[in-house]
């Protein structure tokens, strides 16, 4: 099988959620796996000086409208969270620990469940108890997870992941790298598909 | 014929150029005309606090790569201008004056020729002599154009156009409004097409 597709996302990124509902089907169509990389936009934005779309005048209103419209366009549920943006360190660390202890497939399941909870079901996944519930629903021991989240090792693991992402040029969410080619934004999925299909754009 | 599609763009916007190569064919497929609206991103960005993509760390390098890739993807030429961004007041005023004196169709021809000159042929259209040459190539008298560009009336015309655009929520380039529905970015053309085809998204 060809190299996996690298999928970078922040758990509080709405376009990251939309992309997460589509990336595995897209990859599978062309015989690829997806490597899920949680990042922290807060850290990235400090380096670039960027701000969330939803905090820029005029863009904010448009972005909320575009999110609902784009979700309809691809046929997935979307409800803008009442608390937004949220801190996503704990969710990102949980995912990395699940990947290390339960495997990548379980971590991807967790990521999709957490995204759906936040952007479809109105659950504030920034709340540690909610993250534990999602993990428990996937047969991940919430007590072991809780202990891991308090460990310096897991914190360092996320820090290193974010640094590696930035070293590869990742500056937003979603961000996809296919065979060295970078794509920013869910809107670029048609170009990703063209690259996967033809081997070039 | 149904209402025209409103197409907002700044002459120094590379994604505006890419959109300008596609908008008329897209509109015509669904029996629509295009109303071309030159705007000034400098004025708009003052209101939103936004900065050009090509001046943000990390995004700048990506954006140059994405522009060349997206141009290949849609099969149009693209050469990033050596002087960028450029001031576009004169070109925008010229287009509005041509629309008022020679009609909308001639103005659209001028807009496409100016975009092609800047982003395909390496011509600095910020230079008034170059704008005059483009106009002359379309049988527009360059002397009458030069006199118009110096008039307060034409300056006011552009100012009003930009103010009207912002009042409609336009904050970037390209920006398209179809039957009241706003779309920001060339990436949104598939959604525009869906709306034109189905009457809804």
PDB file of N, CA and C in Angstrom, chain A residues 78-176:
ATOM      1  N   UNK A  78     -24.336  19.568  11.273  1.00  0.00           N
ATOM      2  CA  UNK A  78     -23.497  20.616  11.856  1.00  0.00           C
ATOM      3  C   UNK A  78     -24.336  21.508  12.760  1.00  0.00           C
ATOM      4  N   UNK A  79     -23.894  21.640  14.001  1.00  0.00           N
ATOM      5  CA  UNK A  79     -24.495  22.624  14.918  1.00  0.00           C
ATOM      6  C   UNK A  79     -23.367  23.394  15.546  1.00  0.00           C
ATOM      7  N   UNK A  80     -23.300  24.717  15.303  1.00  0.00           N
ATOM      8  CA  UNK A  80     -22.168  25.465  15.850  1.00  0.00           C
ATOM      9  C   UNK A  80     -22.215  25.407  17.382  1.00  0.00           C
ATOM     10  N   UNK A  81     -21.087  25.036  18.010  1.00  0.00           N
ATOM     11  CA  UNK A  81     -21.065  24.868  19.478  1.00  0.00           C
ATOM     12  C   UNK A  81     -21.368  26.178  20.201  1.00  0.00           C
ATOM     13  N   UNK A  82     -22.095  26.086  21.298  1.00  0.00           N
ATOM     14  CA  UNK A  82     -22.413  27.302  22.062  1.00  0.00           C
ATOM     15  C   UNK A  82     -21.153  27.847  22.735  1.00  0.00           C
ATOM     16  N   UNK A  83     -20.227  26.974  23.123  1.00  0.00           N
ATOM     17  CA  UNK A  83     -18.927  27.421  23.620  1.00  0.00           C
ATOM     18  C   UNK A  83     -17.904  27.215  22.503  1.00  0.00           C
ATOM     19  N   UNK A  84     -17.334  28.331  22.001  1.00  0.00           N
ATOM     20  CA  UNK A  84     -16.442  28.221  20.849  1.00  0.00           C
ATOM     21  C   UNK A  84     -15.540  29.429  20.773  1.00  0.00           C
ATOM     22  N   UNK A  85     -14.222  29.270  20.485  1.00  0.00           N
ATOM     23  CA  UNK A  85     -13.535  27.979  20.412  1.00  0.00           C
ATOM     24  C   UNK A  85     -13.311  27.381  21.801  1.00  0.00           C
ATOM     25  N   UNK A  86     -12.955  26.124  21.866  1.00  0.00           N
ATOM     26  CA  UNK A  86     -12.646  25.479  23.145  1.00  0.00           C
ATOM     27  C   UNK A  86     -11.161  25.124  23.185  1.00  0.00           C
ATOM     28  N   UNK A  87     -10.646  24.924  24.399  1.00  0.00           N
ATOM     29  CA  UNK A  87      -9.266  24.447  24.553  1.00  0.00           C
ATOM     30  C   UNK A  87      -9.245  22.960  24.217  1.00  0.00           C
ATOM     31  N   UNK A  88      -8.260  22.539  23.416  1.00  0.00           N
ATOM     32  CA  UNK A  88      -8.293  21.162  22.919  1.00  0.00           C
ATOM     33  C   UNK A  88      -7.069  20.337  23.329  1.00  0.00           C
ATOM     34  N   UNK A  89      -6.265  20.876  24.263  1.00  0.00           N
ATOM     35  CA  UNK A  89      -5.082  20.126  24.696  1.00  0.00           C
ATOM     36  C   UNK A  89      -5.447  18.734  25.189  1.00  0.00           C
ATOM     37  N   UNK A  90      -6.454  18.646  26.083  1.00  0.00           N
ATOM     38  CA  UNK A  90      -6.764  17.358  26.710  1.00  0.00           C
ATOM     39  C   UNK A  90      -7.249  16.351  25.666  1.00  0.00           C
ATOM     40  N   UNK A  91      -8.089  16.804  24.745  1.00  0.00           N
ATOM     41  CA  UNK A  91      -8.613  15.892  23.721  1.00  0.00           C
ATOM     42  C   UNK A  91      -7.482  15.412  22.810  1.00  0.00           C
ATOM     43  N   UNK A  92      -6.594  16.338  22.447  1.00  0.00           N
ATOM     44  CA  UNK A  92      -5.467  15.971  21.581  1.00  0.00           C
ATOM     45  C   UNK A  92      -4.531  14.990  22.283  1.00  0.00           C
ATOM     46  N   UNK A  93      -4.248  15.269  23.568  1.00  0.00           N
ATOM     47  CA  UNK A  93      -3.384  14.338  24.324  1.00  0.00           C
ATOM     48  C   UNK A  93      -4.040  12.971  24.453  1.00  0.00           C
ATOM     49  N   UNK A  94      -5.351  12.984  24.709  1.00  0.00           N
ATOM     50  CA  UNK A  94      -6.072  11.706  24.834  1.00  0.00           C
ATOM     51  C   UNK A  94      -5.931  10.909  23.546  1.00  0.00           C
ATOM     52  N   UNK A  95      -6.083  11.566  22.419  1.00  0.00           N
ATOM     53  CA  UNK A  95      -5.991  10.846  21.158  1.00  0.00           C
ATOM     54  C   UNK A  95      -4.601  10.241  20.960  1.00  0.00           C
ATOM     55  N   UNK A  96      -3.571  11.007  21.271  1.00  0.00           N
ATOM     56  CA  UNK A  96      -2.204  10.494  21.076  1.00  0.00           C
ATOM     57  C   UNK A  96      -1.930   9.307  22.007  1.00  0.00           C
ATOM     58  N   UNK A  97      -2.428   9.404  23.251  1.00  0.00           N
ATOM     59  CA  UNK A  97      -2.228   8.290  24.193  1.00  0.00           C
ATOM     60  C   UNK A  97      -2.987   7.054  23.706  1.00  0.00           C
ATOM     61  N   UNK A  98      -4.189   7.240  23.193  1.00  0.00           N
ATOM     62  CA  UNK A  98      -4.957   6.103  22.665  1.00  0.00           C
ATOM     63  C   UNK A  98      -4.218   5.486  21.471  1.00  0.00           C
ATOM     64  N   UNK A  99      -3.645   6.325  20.626  1.00  0.00           N
ATOM     65  CA  UNK A  99      -2.883   5.802  19.478  1.00  0.00           C
ATOM     66  C   UNK A  99      -1.716   4.938  19.962  1.00  0.00           C
ATOM     67  N   UNK A 100      -1.030   5.414  20.998  1.00  0.00           N
ATOM     68  CA  UNK A 100       0.156   4.699  21.489  1.00  0.00           C
ATOM     69  C   UNK A 100      -0.197   3.415  22.235  1.00  0.00           C
ATOM     70  N   UNK A 101      -1.366   3.406  22.882  1.00  0.00           N
ATOM     71  CA  UNK A 101      -1.704   2.252  23.734  1.00  0.00           C
ATOM     72  C   UNK A 101      -2.742   1.331  23.097  1.00  0.00           C
ATOM     73  N   UNK A 102      -3.585   1.841  22.220  1.00  0.00           N
ATOM     74  CA  UNK A 102      -4.657   1.030  21.626  1.00  0.00           C
ATOM     75  C   UNK A 102      -4.578   0.962  20.104  1.00  0.00           C
ATOM     76  N   UNK A 103      -3.609   1.656  19.533  1.00  0.00           N
ATOM     77  CA  UNK A 103      -3.440   1.598  18.078  1.00  0.00           C
ATOM     78  C   UNK A 103      -4.080   2.775  17.355  1.00  0.00           C
ATOM     79  N   UNK A 104      -3.619   2.981  16.128  1.00  0.00           N
ATOM     80  CA  UNK A 104      -4.051   4.121  15.309  1.00  0.00           C
ATOM     81  C   UNK A 104      -5.541   4.064  14.973  1.00  0.00           C
ATOM     82  N   UNK A 105      -6.045   2.861  14.731  1.00  0.00           N
ATOM     83  CA  UNK A 105      -7.447   2.740  14.315  1.00  0.00           C
ATOM     84  C   UNK A 105      -8.377   3.215  15.429  1.00  0.00           C
ATOM     85  N   UNK A 106      -8.065   2.794  16.661  1.00  0.00           N
ATOM     86  CA  UNK A 106      -8.884   3.219  17.805  1.00  0.00           C
ATOM     87  C   UNK A 106      -8.770   4.731  18.004  1.00  0.00           C
ATOM     88  N   UNK A 107      -7.583   5.285  17.801  1.00  0.00           N
ATOM     89  CA  UNK A 107      -7.385   6.731  17.946  1.00  0.00           C
ATOM     90  C   UNK A 107      -8.214   7.500  16.911  1.00  0.00           C
ATOM     91  N   UNK A 108      -8.272   6.977  15.703  1.00  0.00           N
ATOM     92  CA  UNK A 108      -9.077   7.632  14.655  1.00  0.00           C
ATOM     93  C   UNK A 108     -10.555   7.569  15.020  1.00  0.00           C
ATOM     94  N   UNK A 109     -10.982   6.435  15.560  1.00  0.00           N
ATOM     95  CA  UNK A 109     -12.379   6.315  16.025  1.00  0.00           C
ATOM     96  C   UNK A 109     -12.678   7.360  17.095  1.00  0.00           C
ATOM     97  N   UNK A 110     -11.726   7.496  18.017  1.00  0.00           N
ATOM     98  CA  UNK A 110     -11.887   8.485  19.091  1.00  0.00           C
ATOM     99  C   UNK A 110     -11.988   9.892  18.509  1.00  0.00           C
ATOM    100  N   UNK A 111     -11.116  10.202  17.567  1.00  0.00           N
ATOM    101  CA  UNK A 111     -11.108  11.551  16.971  1.00  0.00           C
ATOM    102  C   UNK A 111     -12.455  11.843  16.314  1.00  0.00           C
ATOM    103  N   UNK A 112     -12.961  10.887  15.557  1.00  0.00           N
ATOM    104  CA  UNK A 112     -14.241  11.109  14.867  1.00  0.00           C
ATOM    105  C   UNK A 112     -15.388  11.254  15.868  1.00  0.00           C
ATOM    106  N   UNK A 113     -15.348  10.432  16.939  1.00  0.00           N
ATOM    107  CA  UNK A 113     -16.405  10.509  17.951  1.00  0.00           C
ATOM    108  C   UNK A 113     -16.359  11.854  18.688  1.00  0.00           C
ATOM    109  N   UNK A 114     -15.140  12.339  18.973  1.00  0.00           N
ATOM    110  CA  UNK A 114     -15.001  13.616  19.685  1.00  0.00           C
ATOM    111  C   UNK A 114     -15.488  14.772  18.798  1.00  0.00           C
ATOM    112  N   UNK A 115     -15.106  14.745  17.531  1.00  0.00           N
ATOM    113  CA  UNK A 115     -15.550  15.783  16.590  1.00  0.00           C
ATOM    114  C   UNK A 115     -17.076  15.793  16.475  1.00  0.00           C
ATOM    115  N   UNK A 116     -17.654  14.602  16.335  1.00  0.00           N
ATOM    116  CA  UNK A 116     -19.114  14.506  16.190  1.00  0.00           C
ATOM    117  C   UNK A 116     -19.807  15.022  17.453  1.00  0.00           C
ATOM    118  N   UNK A 117     -19.238  14.687  18.608  1.00  0.00           N
ATOM    119  CA  UNK A 117     -19.815  15.155  19.877  1.00  0.00           C
ATOM    120  C   UNK A 117     -19.845  16.682  19.912  1.00  0.00           C
ATOM    121  N   UNK A 118     -18.733  17.312  19.494  1.00  0.00           N
ATOM    122  CA  UNK A 118     -18.635  18.775  19.570  1.00  0.00           C
ATOM    123  C   UNK A 118     -19.497  19.463  18.518  1.00  0.00           C
ATOM    124  N   UNK A 119     -19.427  19.003  17.267  1.00  0.00           N
ATOM    125  CA  UNK A 119     -20.030  19.761  16.156  1.00  0.00           C
ATOM    126  C   UNK A 119     -21.385  19.235  15.678  1.00  0.00           C
ATOM    127  N   UNK A 120     -21.810  18.076  16.195  1.00  0.00           N
ATOM    128  CA  UNK A 120     -23.141  17.591  15.817  1.00  0.00           C
ATOM    129  C   UNK A 120     -24.048  17.473  17.034  1.00  0.00           C
ATOM    130  N   UNK A 121     -23.470  17.110  18.190  1.00  0.00           N
ATOM    131  CA  UNK A 121     -24.302  16.794  19.354  1.00  0.00           C
ATOM    132  C   UNK A 121     -24.233  17.835  20.464  1.00  0.00           C
ATOM    133  N   UNK A 122     -23.458  18.918  20.259  1.00  0.00           N
ATOM    134  CA  UNK A 122     -23.431  19.992  21.246  1.00  0.00           C
ATOM    135  C   UNK A 122     -22.755  19.641  22.558  1.00  0.00           C
ATOM    136  N   UNK A 123     -21.834  18.687  22.549  1.00  0.00           N
ATOM    137  CA  UNK A 123     -21.107  18.292  23.768  1.00  0.00           C
ATOM    138  C   UNK A 123     -19.815  19.109  23.854  1.00  0.00           C
ATOM    139  N   UNK A 124     -19.551  19.722  25.017  1.00  0.00           N
ATOM    140  CA  UNK A 124     -18.303  20.463  25.187  1.00  0.00           C
ATOM    141  C   UNK A 124     -17.170  19.493  25.519  1.00  0.00           C
ATOM    142  N   UNK A 125     -16.443  19.070  24.496  1.00  0.00           N
ATOM    143  CA  UNK A 125     -15.388  18.078  24.715  1.00  0.00           C
ATOM    144  C   UNK A 125     -14.166  18.685  25.401  1.00  0.00           C
ATOM    145  N   UNK A 126     -14.188  20.014  25.646  1.00  0.00           N
ATOM    146  CA  UNK A 126     -13.129  20.624  26.446  1.00  0.00           C
ATOM    147  C   UNK A 126     -13.241  20.191  27.910  1.00  0.00           C
ATOM    148  N   UNK A 127     -14.402  19.684  28.290  1.00  0.00           N
ATOM    149  CA  UNK A 127     -14.656  19.168  29.641  1.00  0.00           C
ATOM    150  C   UNK A 127     -14.091  17.736  29.734  1.00  0.00           C
ATOM    151  N   UNK A 128     -13.147  17.534  30.665  1.00  0.00           N
ATOM    152  CA  UNK A 128     -12.443  16.243  30.774  1.00  0.00           C
ATOM    153  C   UNK A 128     -13.411  15.077  30.984  1.00  0.00           C
ATOM    154  N   UNK A 129     -14.502  15.332  31.708  1.00  0.00           N
ATOM    155  CA  UNK A 129     -15.465  14.250  31.957  1.00  0.00           C
ATOM    156  C   UNK A 129     -16.114  13.790  30.655  1.00  0.00           C
ATOM    157  N   UNK A 130     -16.334  14.722  29.729  1.00  0.00           N
ATOM    158  CA  UNK A 130     -16.950  14.359  28.446  1.00  0.00           C
ATOM    159  C   UNK A 130     -15.964  13.547  27.591  1.00  0.00           C
ATOM    160  N   UNK A 131     -14.706  13.966  27.620  1.00  0.00           N
ATOM    161  CA  UNK A 131     -13.692  13.207  26.877  1.00  0.00           C
ATOM    162  C   UNK A 131     -13.604  11.785  27.427  1.00  0.00           C
ATOM    163  N   UNK A 132     -13.662  11.638  28.744  1.00  0.00           N
ATOM    164  CA  UNK A 132     -13.606  10.313  29.376  1.00  0.00           C
ATOM    165  C   UNK A 132     -14.787   9.459  28.932  1.00  0.00           C
ATOM    166  N   UNK A 133     -15.968  10.082  28.814  1.00  0.00           N
ATOM    167  CA  UNK A 133     -17.172   9.341  28.374  1.00  0.00           C
ATOM    168  C   UNK A 133     -16.998   8.820  26.953  1.00  0.00           C
ATOM    169  N   UNK A 134     -16.444   9.681  26.104  1.00  0.00           N
ATOM    170  CA  UNK A 134     -16.237   9.266  24.708  1.00  0.00           C
ATOM    171  C   UNK A 134     -15.261   8.092  24.650  1.00  0.00           C
ATOM    172  N   UNK A 135     -14.186   8.189  25.453  1.00  0.00           N
ATOM    173  CA  UNK A 135     -13.203   7.100  25.496  1.00  0.00           C
ATOM    174  C   UNK A 135     -13.858   5.814  26.003  1.00  0.00           C
ATOM    175  N   UNK A 136     -14.641   5.933  27.059  1.00  0.00           N
ATOM    176  CA  UNK A 136     -15.299   4.755  27.640  1.00  0.00           C
ATOM    177  C   UNK A 136     -16.208   4.081  26.609  1.00  0.00           C
ATOM    178  N   UNK A 137     -16.873   4.898  25.791  1.00  0.00           N
ATOM    179  CA  UNK A 137     -17.749   4.358  24.753  1.00  0.00           C
ATOM    180  C   UNK A 137     -16.985   3.557  23.707  1.00  0.00           C
ATOM    181  N   UNK A 138     -15.667   3.739  23.676  1.00  0.00           N
ATOM    182  CA  UNK A 138     -14.826   3.005  22.710  1.00  0.00           C
ATOM    183  C   UNK A 138     -13.993   1.936  23.412  1.00  0.00           C
ATOM    184  N   UNK A 139     -14.436   1.532  24.634  1.00  0.00           N
ATOM    185  CA  UNK A 139     -13.731   0.512  25.423  1.00  0.00           C
ATOM    186  C   UNK A 139     -12.312   0.920  25.793  1.00  0.00           C
ATOM    187  N   UNK A 140     -12.129   2.219  25.992  1.00  0.00           N
ATOM    188  CA  UNK A 140     -10.847   2.704  26.513  1.00  0.00           C
ATOM    189  C   UNK A 140     -11.085   3.046  27.981  1.00  0.00           C
ATOM    190  N   UNK A 141     -10.254   2.524  28.867  1.00  0.00           N
ATOM    191  CA  UNK A 141     -10.430   2.711  30.313  1.00  0.00           C
ATOM    192  C   UNK A 141     -10.275   4.184  30.680  1.00  0.00           C
ATOM    193  N   UNK A 142     -11.350   4.822  31.131  1.00  0.00           N
ATOM    194  CA  UNK A 142     -11.254   6.260  31.408  1.00  0.00           C
ATOM    195  C   UNK A 142     -10.305   6.579  32.564  1.00  0.00           C
ATOM    196  N   UNK A 143     -10.129   5.653  33.508  1.00  0.00           N
ATOM    197  CA  UNK A 143      -9.197   5.941  34.626  1.00  0.00           C
ATOM    198  C   UNK A 143      -7.759   5.950  34.151  1.00  0.00           C
ATOM    199  N   UNK A 144      -7.423   4.976  33.331  1.00  0.00           N
ATOM    200  CA  UNK A 144      -6.059   4.944  32.775  1.00  0.00           C
ATOM    201  C   UNK A 144      -5.816   6.184  31.909  1.00  0.00           C
ATOM    202  N   UNK A 145      -6.860   6.577  31.173  1.00  0.00           N
ATOM    203  CA  UNK A 145      -6.749   7.782  30.345  1.00  0.00           C
ATOM    204  C   UNK A 145      -6.518   9.012  31.217  1.00  0.00           C
ATOM    205  N   UNK A 146      -7.308   9.125  32.298  1.00  0.00           N
ATOM    206  CA  UNK A 146      -7.176  10.257  33.212  1.00  0.00           C
ATOM    207  C   UNK A 146      -5.763  10.360  33.783  1.00  0.00           C
ATOM    208  N   UNK A 147      -5.196   9.216  34.159  1.00  0.00           N
ATOM    209  CA  UNK A 147      -3.829   9.203  34.707  1.00  0.00           C
ATOM    210  C   UNK A 147      -2.839   9.646  33.630  1.00  0.00           C
ATOM    211  N   UNK A 148      -3.057   9.166  32.421  1.00  0.00           N
ATOM    212  CA  UNK A 148      -2.139   9.511  31.326  1.00  0.00           C
ATOM    213  C   UNK A 148      -2.168  11.007  31.040  1.00  0.00           C
ATOM    214  N   UNK A 149      -3.378  11.598  31.083  1.00  0.00           N
ATOM    215  CA  UNK A 149      -3.504  13.023  30.757  1.00  0.00           C
ATOM    216  C   UNK A 149      -2.740  13.902  31.734  1.00  0.00           C
ATOM    217  N   UNK A 150      -2.531  13.390  32.964  1.00  0.00           N
ATOM    218  CA  UNK A 150      -1.803  14.168  33.968  1.00  0.00           C
ATOM    219  C   UNK A 150      -0.295  13.978  33.852  1.00  0.00           C
ATOM    220  N   UNK A 151       0.140  13.086  32.987  1.00  0.00           N
ATOM    221  CA  UNK A 151       1.573  12.770  32.922  1.00  0.00           C
ATOM    222  C   UNK A 151       2.336  13.741  32.030  1.00  0.00           C
ATOM    223  N   UNK A 152       3.581  14.015  32.440  1.00  0.00           N
ATOM    224  CA  UNK A 152       4.433  14.906  31.644  1.00  0.00           C
ATOM    225  C   UNK A 152       4.720  14.287  30.279  1.00  0.00           C
ATOM    226  N   UNK A 153       4.798  12.970  30.243  1.00  0.00           N
ATOM    227  CA  UNK A 153       5.144  12.261  29.003  1.00  0.00           C
ATOM    228  C   UNK A 153       4.127  12.561  27.892  1.00  0.00           C
ATOM    229  N   UNK A 154       2.845  12.483  28.252  1.00  0.00           N
ATOM    230  CA  UNK A 154       1.802  12.705  27.241  1.00  0.00           C
ATOM    231  C   UNK A 154       1.778  14.175  26.808  1.00  0.00           C
ATOM    232  N   UNK A 155       2.050  15.074  27.752  1.00  0.00           N
ATOM    233  CA  UNK A 155       2.121  16.498  27.385  1.00  0.00           C
ATOM    234  C   UNK A 155       3.256  16.735  26.385  1.00  0.00           C
ATOM    235  N   UNK A 156       4.398  16.134  26.659  1.00  0.00           N
ATOM    236  CA  UNK A 156       5.546  16.273  25.754  1.00  0.00           C
ATOM    237  C   UNK A 156       5.241  15.676  24.384  1.00  0.00           C
ATOM    238  N   UNK A 157       4.493  14.578  24.398  1.00  0.00           N
ATOM    239  CA  UNK A 157       4.131  13.891  23.154  1.00  0.00           C
ATOM    240  C   UNK A 157       3.364  14.840  22.225  1.00  0.00           C
ATOM    241  N   UNK A 158       2.398  15.596  22.799  1.00  0.00           N
ATOM    242  CA  UNK A 158       1.618  16.541  21.984  1.00  0.00           C
ATOM    243  C   UNK A 158       2.489  17.703  21.526  1.00  0.00           C
ATOM    244  N   UNK A 159       3.317  18.189  22.448  1.00  0.00           N
ATOM    245  CA  UNK A 159       4.194  19.307  22.096  1.00  0.00           C
ATOM    246  C   UNK A 159       5.071  18.939  20.898  1.00  0.00           C
ATOM    247  N   UNK A 160       5.641  17.737  20.953  1.00  0.00           N
ATOM    248  CA  UNK A 160       6.506  17.284  19.859  1.00  0.00           C
ATOM    249  C   UNK A 160       5.710  17.152  18.564  1.00  0.00           C
ATOM    250  N   UNK A 161       4.478  16.668  18.668  1.00  0.00           N
ATOM    251  CA  UNK A 161       3.624  16.490  17.485  1.00  0.00           C
ATOM    252  C   UNK A 161       3.364  17.848  16.811  1.00  0.00           C
ATOM    253  N   UNK A 162       3.057  18.858  17.632  1.00  0.00           N
ATOM    254  CA  UNK A 162       2.776  20.188  17.080  1.00  0.00           C
ATOM    255  C   UNK A 162       4.040  20.774  16.447  1.00  0.00           C
ATOM    256  N   UNK A 163       5.174  20.584  17.113  1.00  0.00           N
ATOM    257  CA  UNK A 163       6.437  21.105  16.557  1.00  0.00           C
ATOM    258  C   UNK A 163       6.776  20.440  15.225  1.00  0.00           C
ATOM    259  N   UNK A 164       6.574  19.137  15.164  1.00  0.00           N
ATOM    260  CA  UNK A 164       6.836  18.418  13.906  1.00  0.00           C
ATOM    261  C   UNK A 164       5.919  18.926  12.792  1.00  0.00           C
ATOM    262  N   UNK A 165       4.657  19.152  13.146  1.00  0.00           N
ATOM    263  CA  UNK A 165       3.704  19.647  12.151  1.00  0.00           C
ATOM    264  C   UNK A 165       4.177  20.989  11.603  1.00  0.00           C
ATOM    265  N   UNK A 166       4.549  21.900  12.507  1.00  0.00           N
ATOM    266  CA  UNK A 166       4.990  23.226  12.064  1.00  0.00           C
ATOM    267  C   UNK A 166       6.266  23.126  11.232  1.00  0.00           C
ATOM    268  N   UNK A 167       7.141  22.202  11.598  1.00  0.00           N
ATOM    269  CA  UNK A 167       8.376  22.018  10.821  1.00  0.00           C
ATOM    270  C   UNK A 167       8.051  21.550   9.402  1.00  0.00           C
ATOM    271  N   UNK A 168       6.905  20.893   9.226  1.00  0.00           N
ATOM    272  CA  UNK A 168       6.490  20.455   7.886  1.00  0.00           C
ATOM    273  C   UNK A 168       5.686  21.538   7.154  1.00  0.00           C
ATOM    274  N   UNK A 169       5.502  22.696   7.807  1.00  0.00           N
ATOM    275  CA  UNK A 169       4.814  23.795   7.144  1.00  0.00           C
ATOM    276  C   UNK A 169       3.323  23.876   7.430  1.00  0.00           C
ATOM    277  N   UNK A 170       2.847  23.084   8.401  1.00  0.00           N
ATOM    278  CA  UNK A 170       1.417  23.096   8.730  1.00  0.00           C
ATOM    279  C   UNK A 170       1.088  24.383   9.488  1.00  0.00           C
ATOM    280  N   UNK A 171       0.107  25.155   9.000  1.00  0.00           N
ATOM    281  CA  UNK A 171      -0.235  26.429   9.652  1.00  0.00           C
ATOM    282  C   UNK A 171      -1.728  26.602   9.857  1.00  0.00           C
ATOM    283  N   UNK A 172      -2.517  25.568   9.591  1.00  0.00           N
ATOM    284  CA  UNK A 172      -3.962  25.699   9.748  1.00  0.00           C
ATOM    285  C   UNK A 172      -4.609  24.348   9.899  1.00  0.00           C
ATOM    286  N   UNK A 173      -5.947  24.347   9.957  1.00  0.00           N
ATOM    287  CA  UNK A 173      -6.708  23.109  10.122  1.00  0.00           C
ATOM    288  C   UNK A 173      -7.984  23.198   9.310  1.00  0.00           C
ATOM    289  N   UNK A 174      -8.303  22.199   8.492  1.00  0.00           N
ATOM    290  CA  UNK A 174      -7.511  20.984   8.255  1.00  0.00           C
ATOM    291  C   UNK A 174      -6.341  21.266   7.327  1.00  0.00           C
ATOM    292  N   UNK A 175      -5.332  20.416   7.436  1.00  0.00           N
ATOM    293  CA  UNK A 175      -4.141  20.508   6.589  1.00  0.00           C
ATOM    294  C   UNK A 175      -3.760  19.085   6.234  1.00  0.00           C
ATOM    295  N   UNK A 176      -3.624  18.818   4.956  1.00  0.00           N
ATOM    296  CA  UNK A 176      -3.378  17.452   4.492  1.00  0.00           C
ATOM    297  C   UNK A 176      -2.082  17.443   3.686  1.00  0.00           C
TER     298      UNK A 176
END
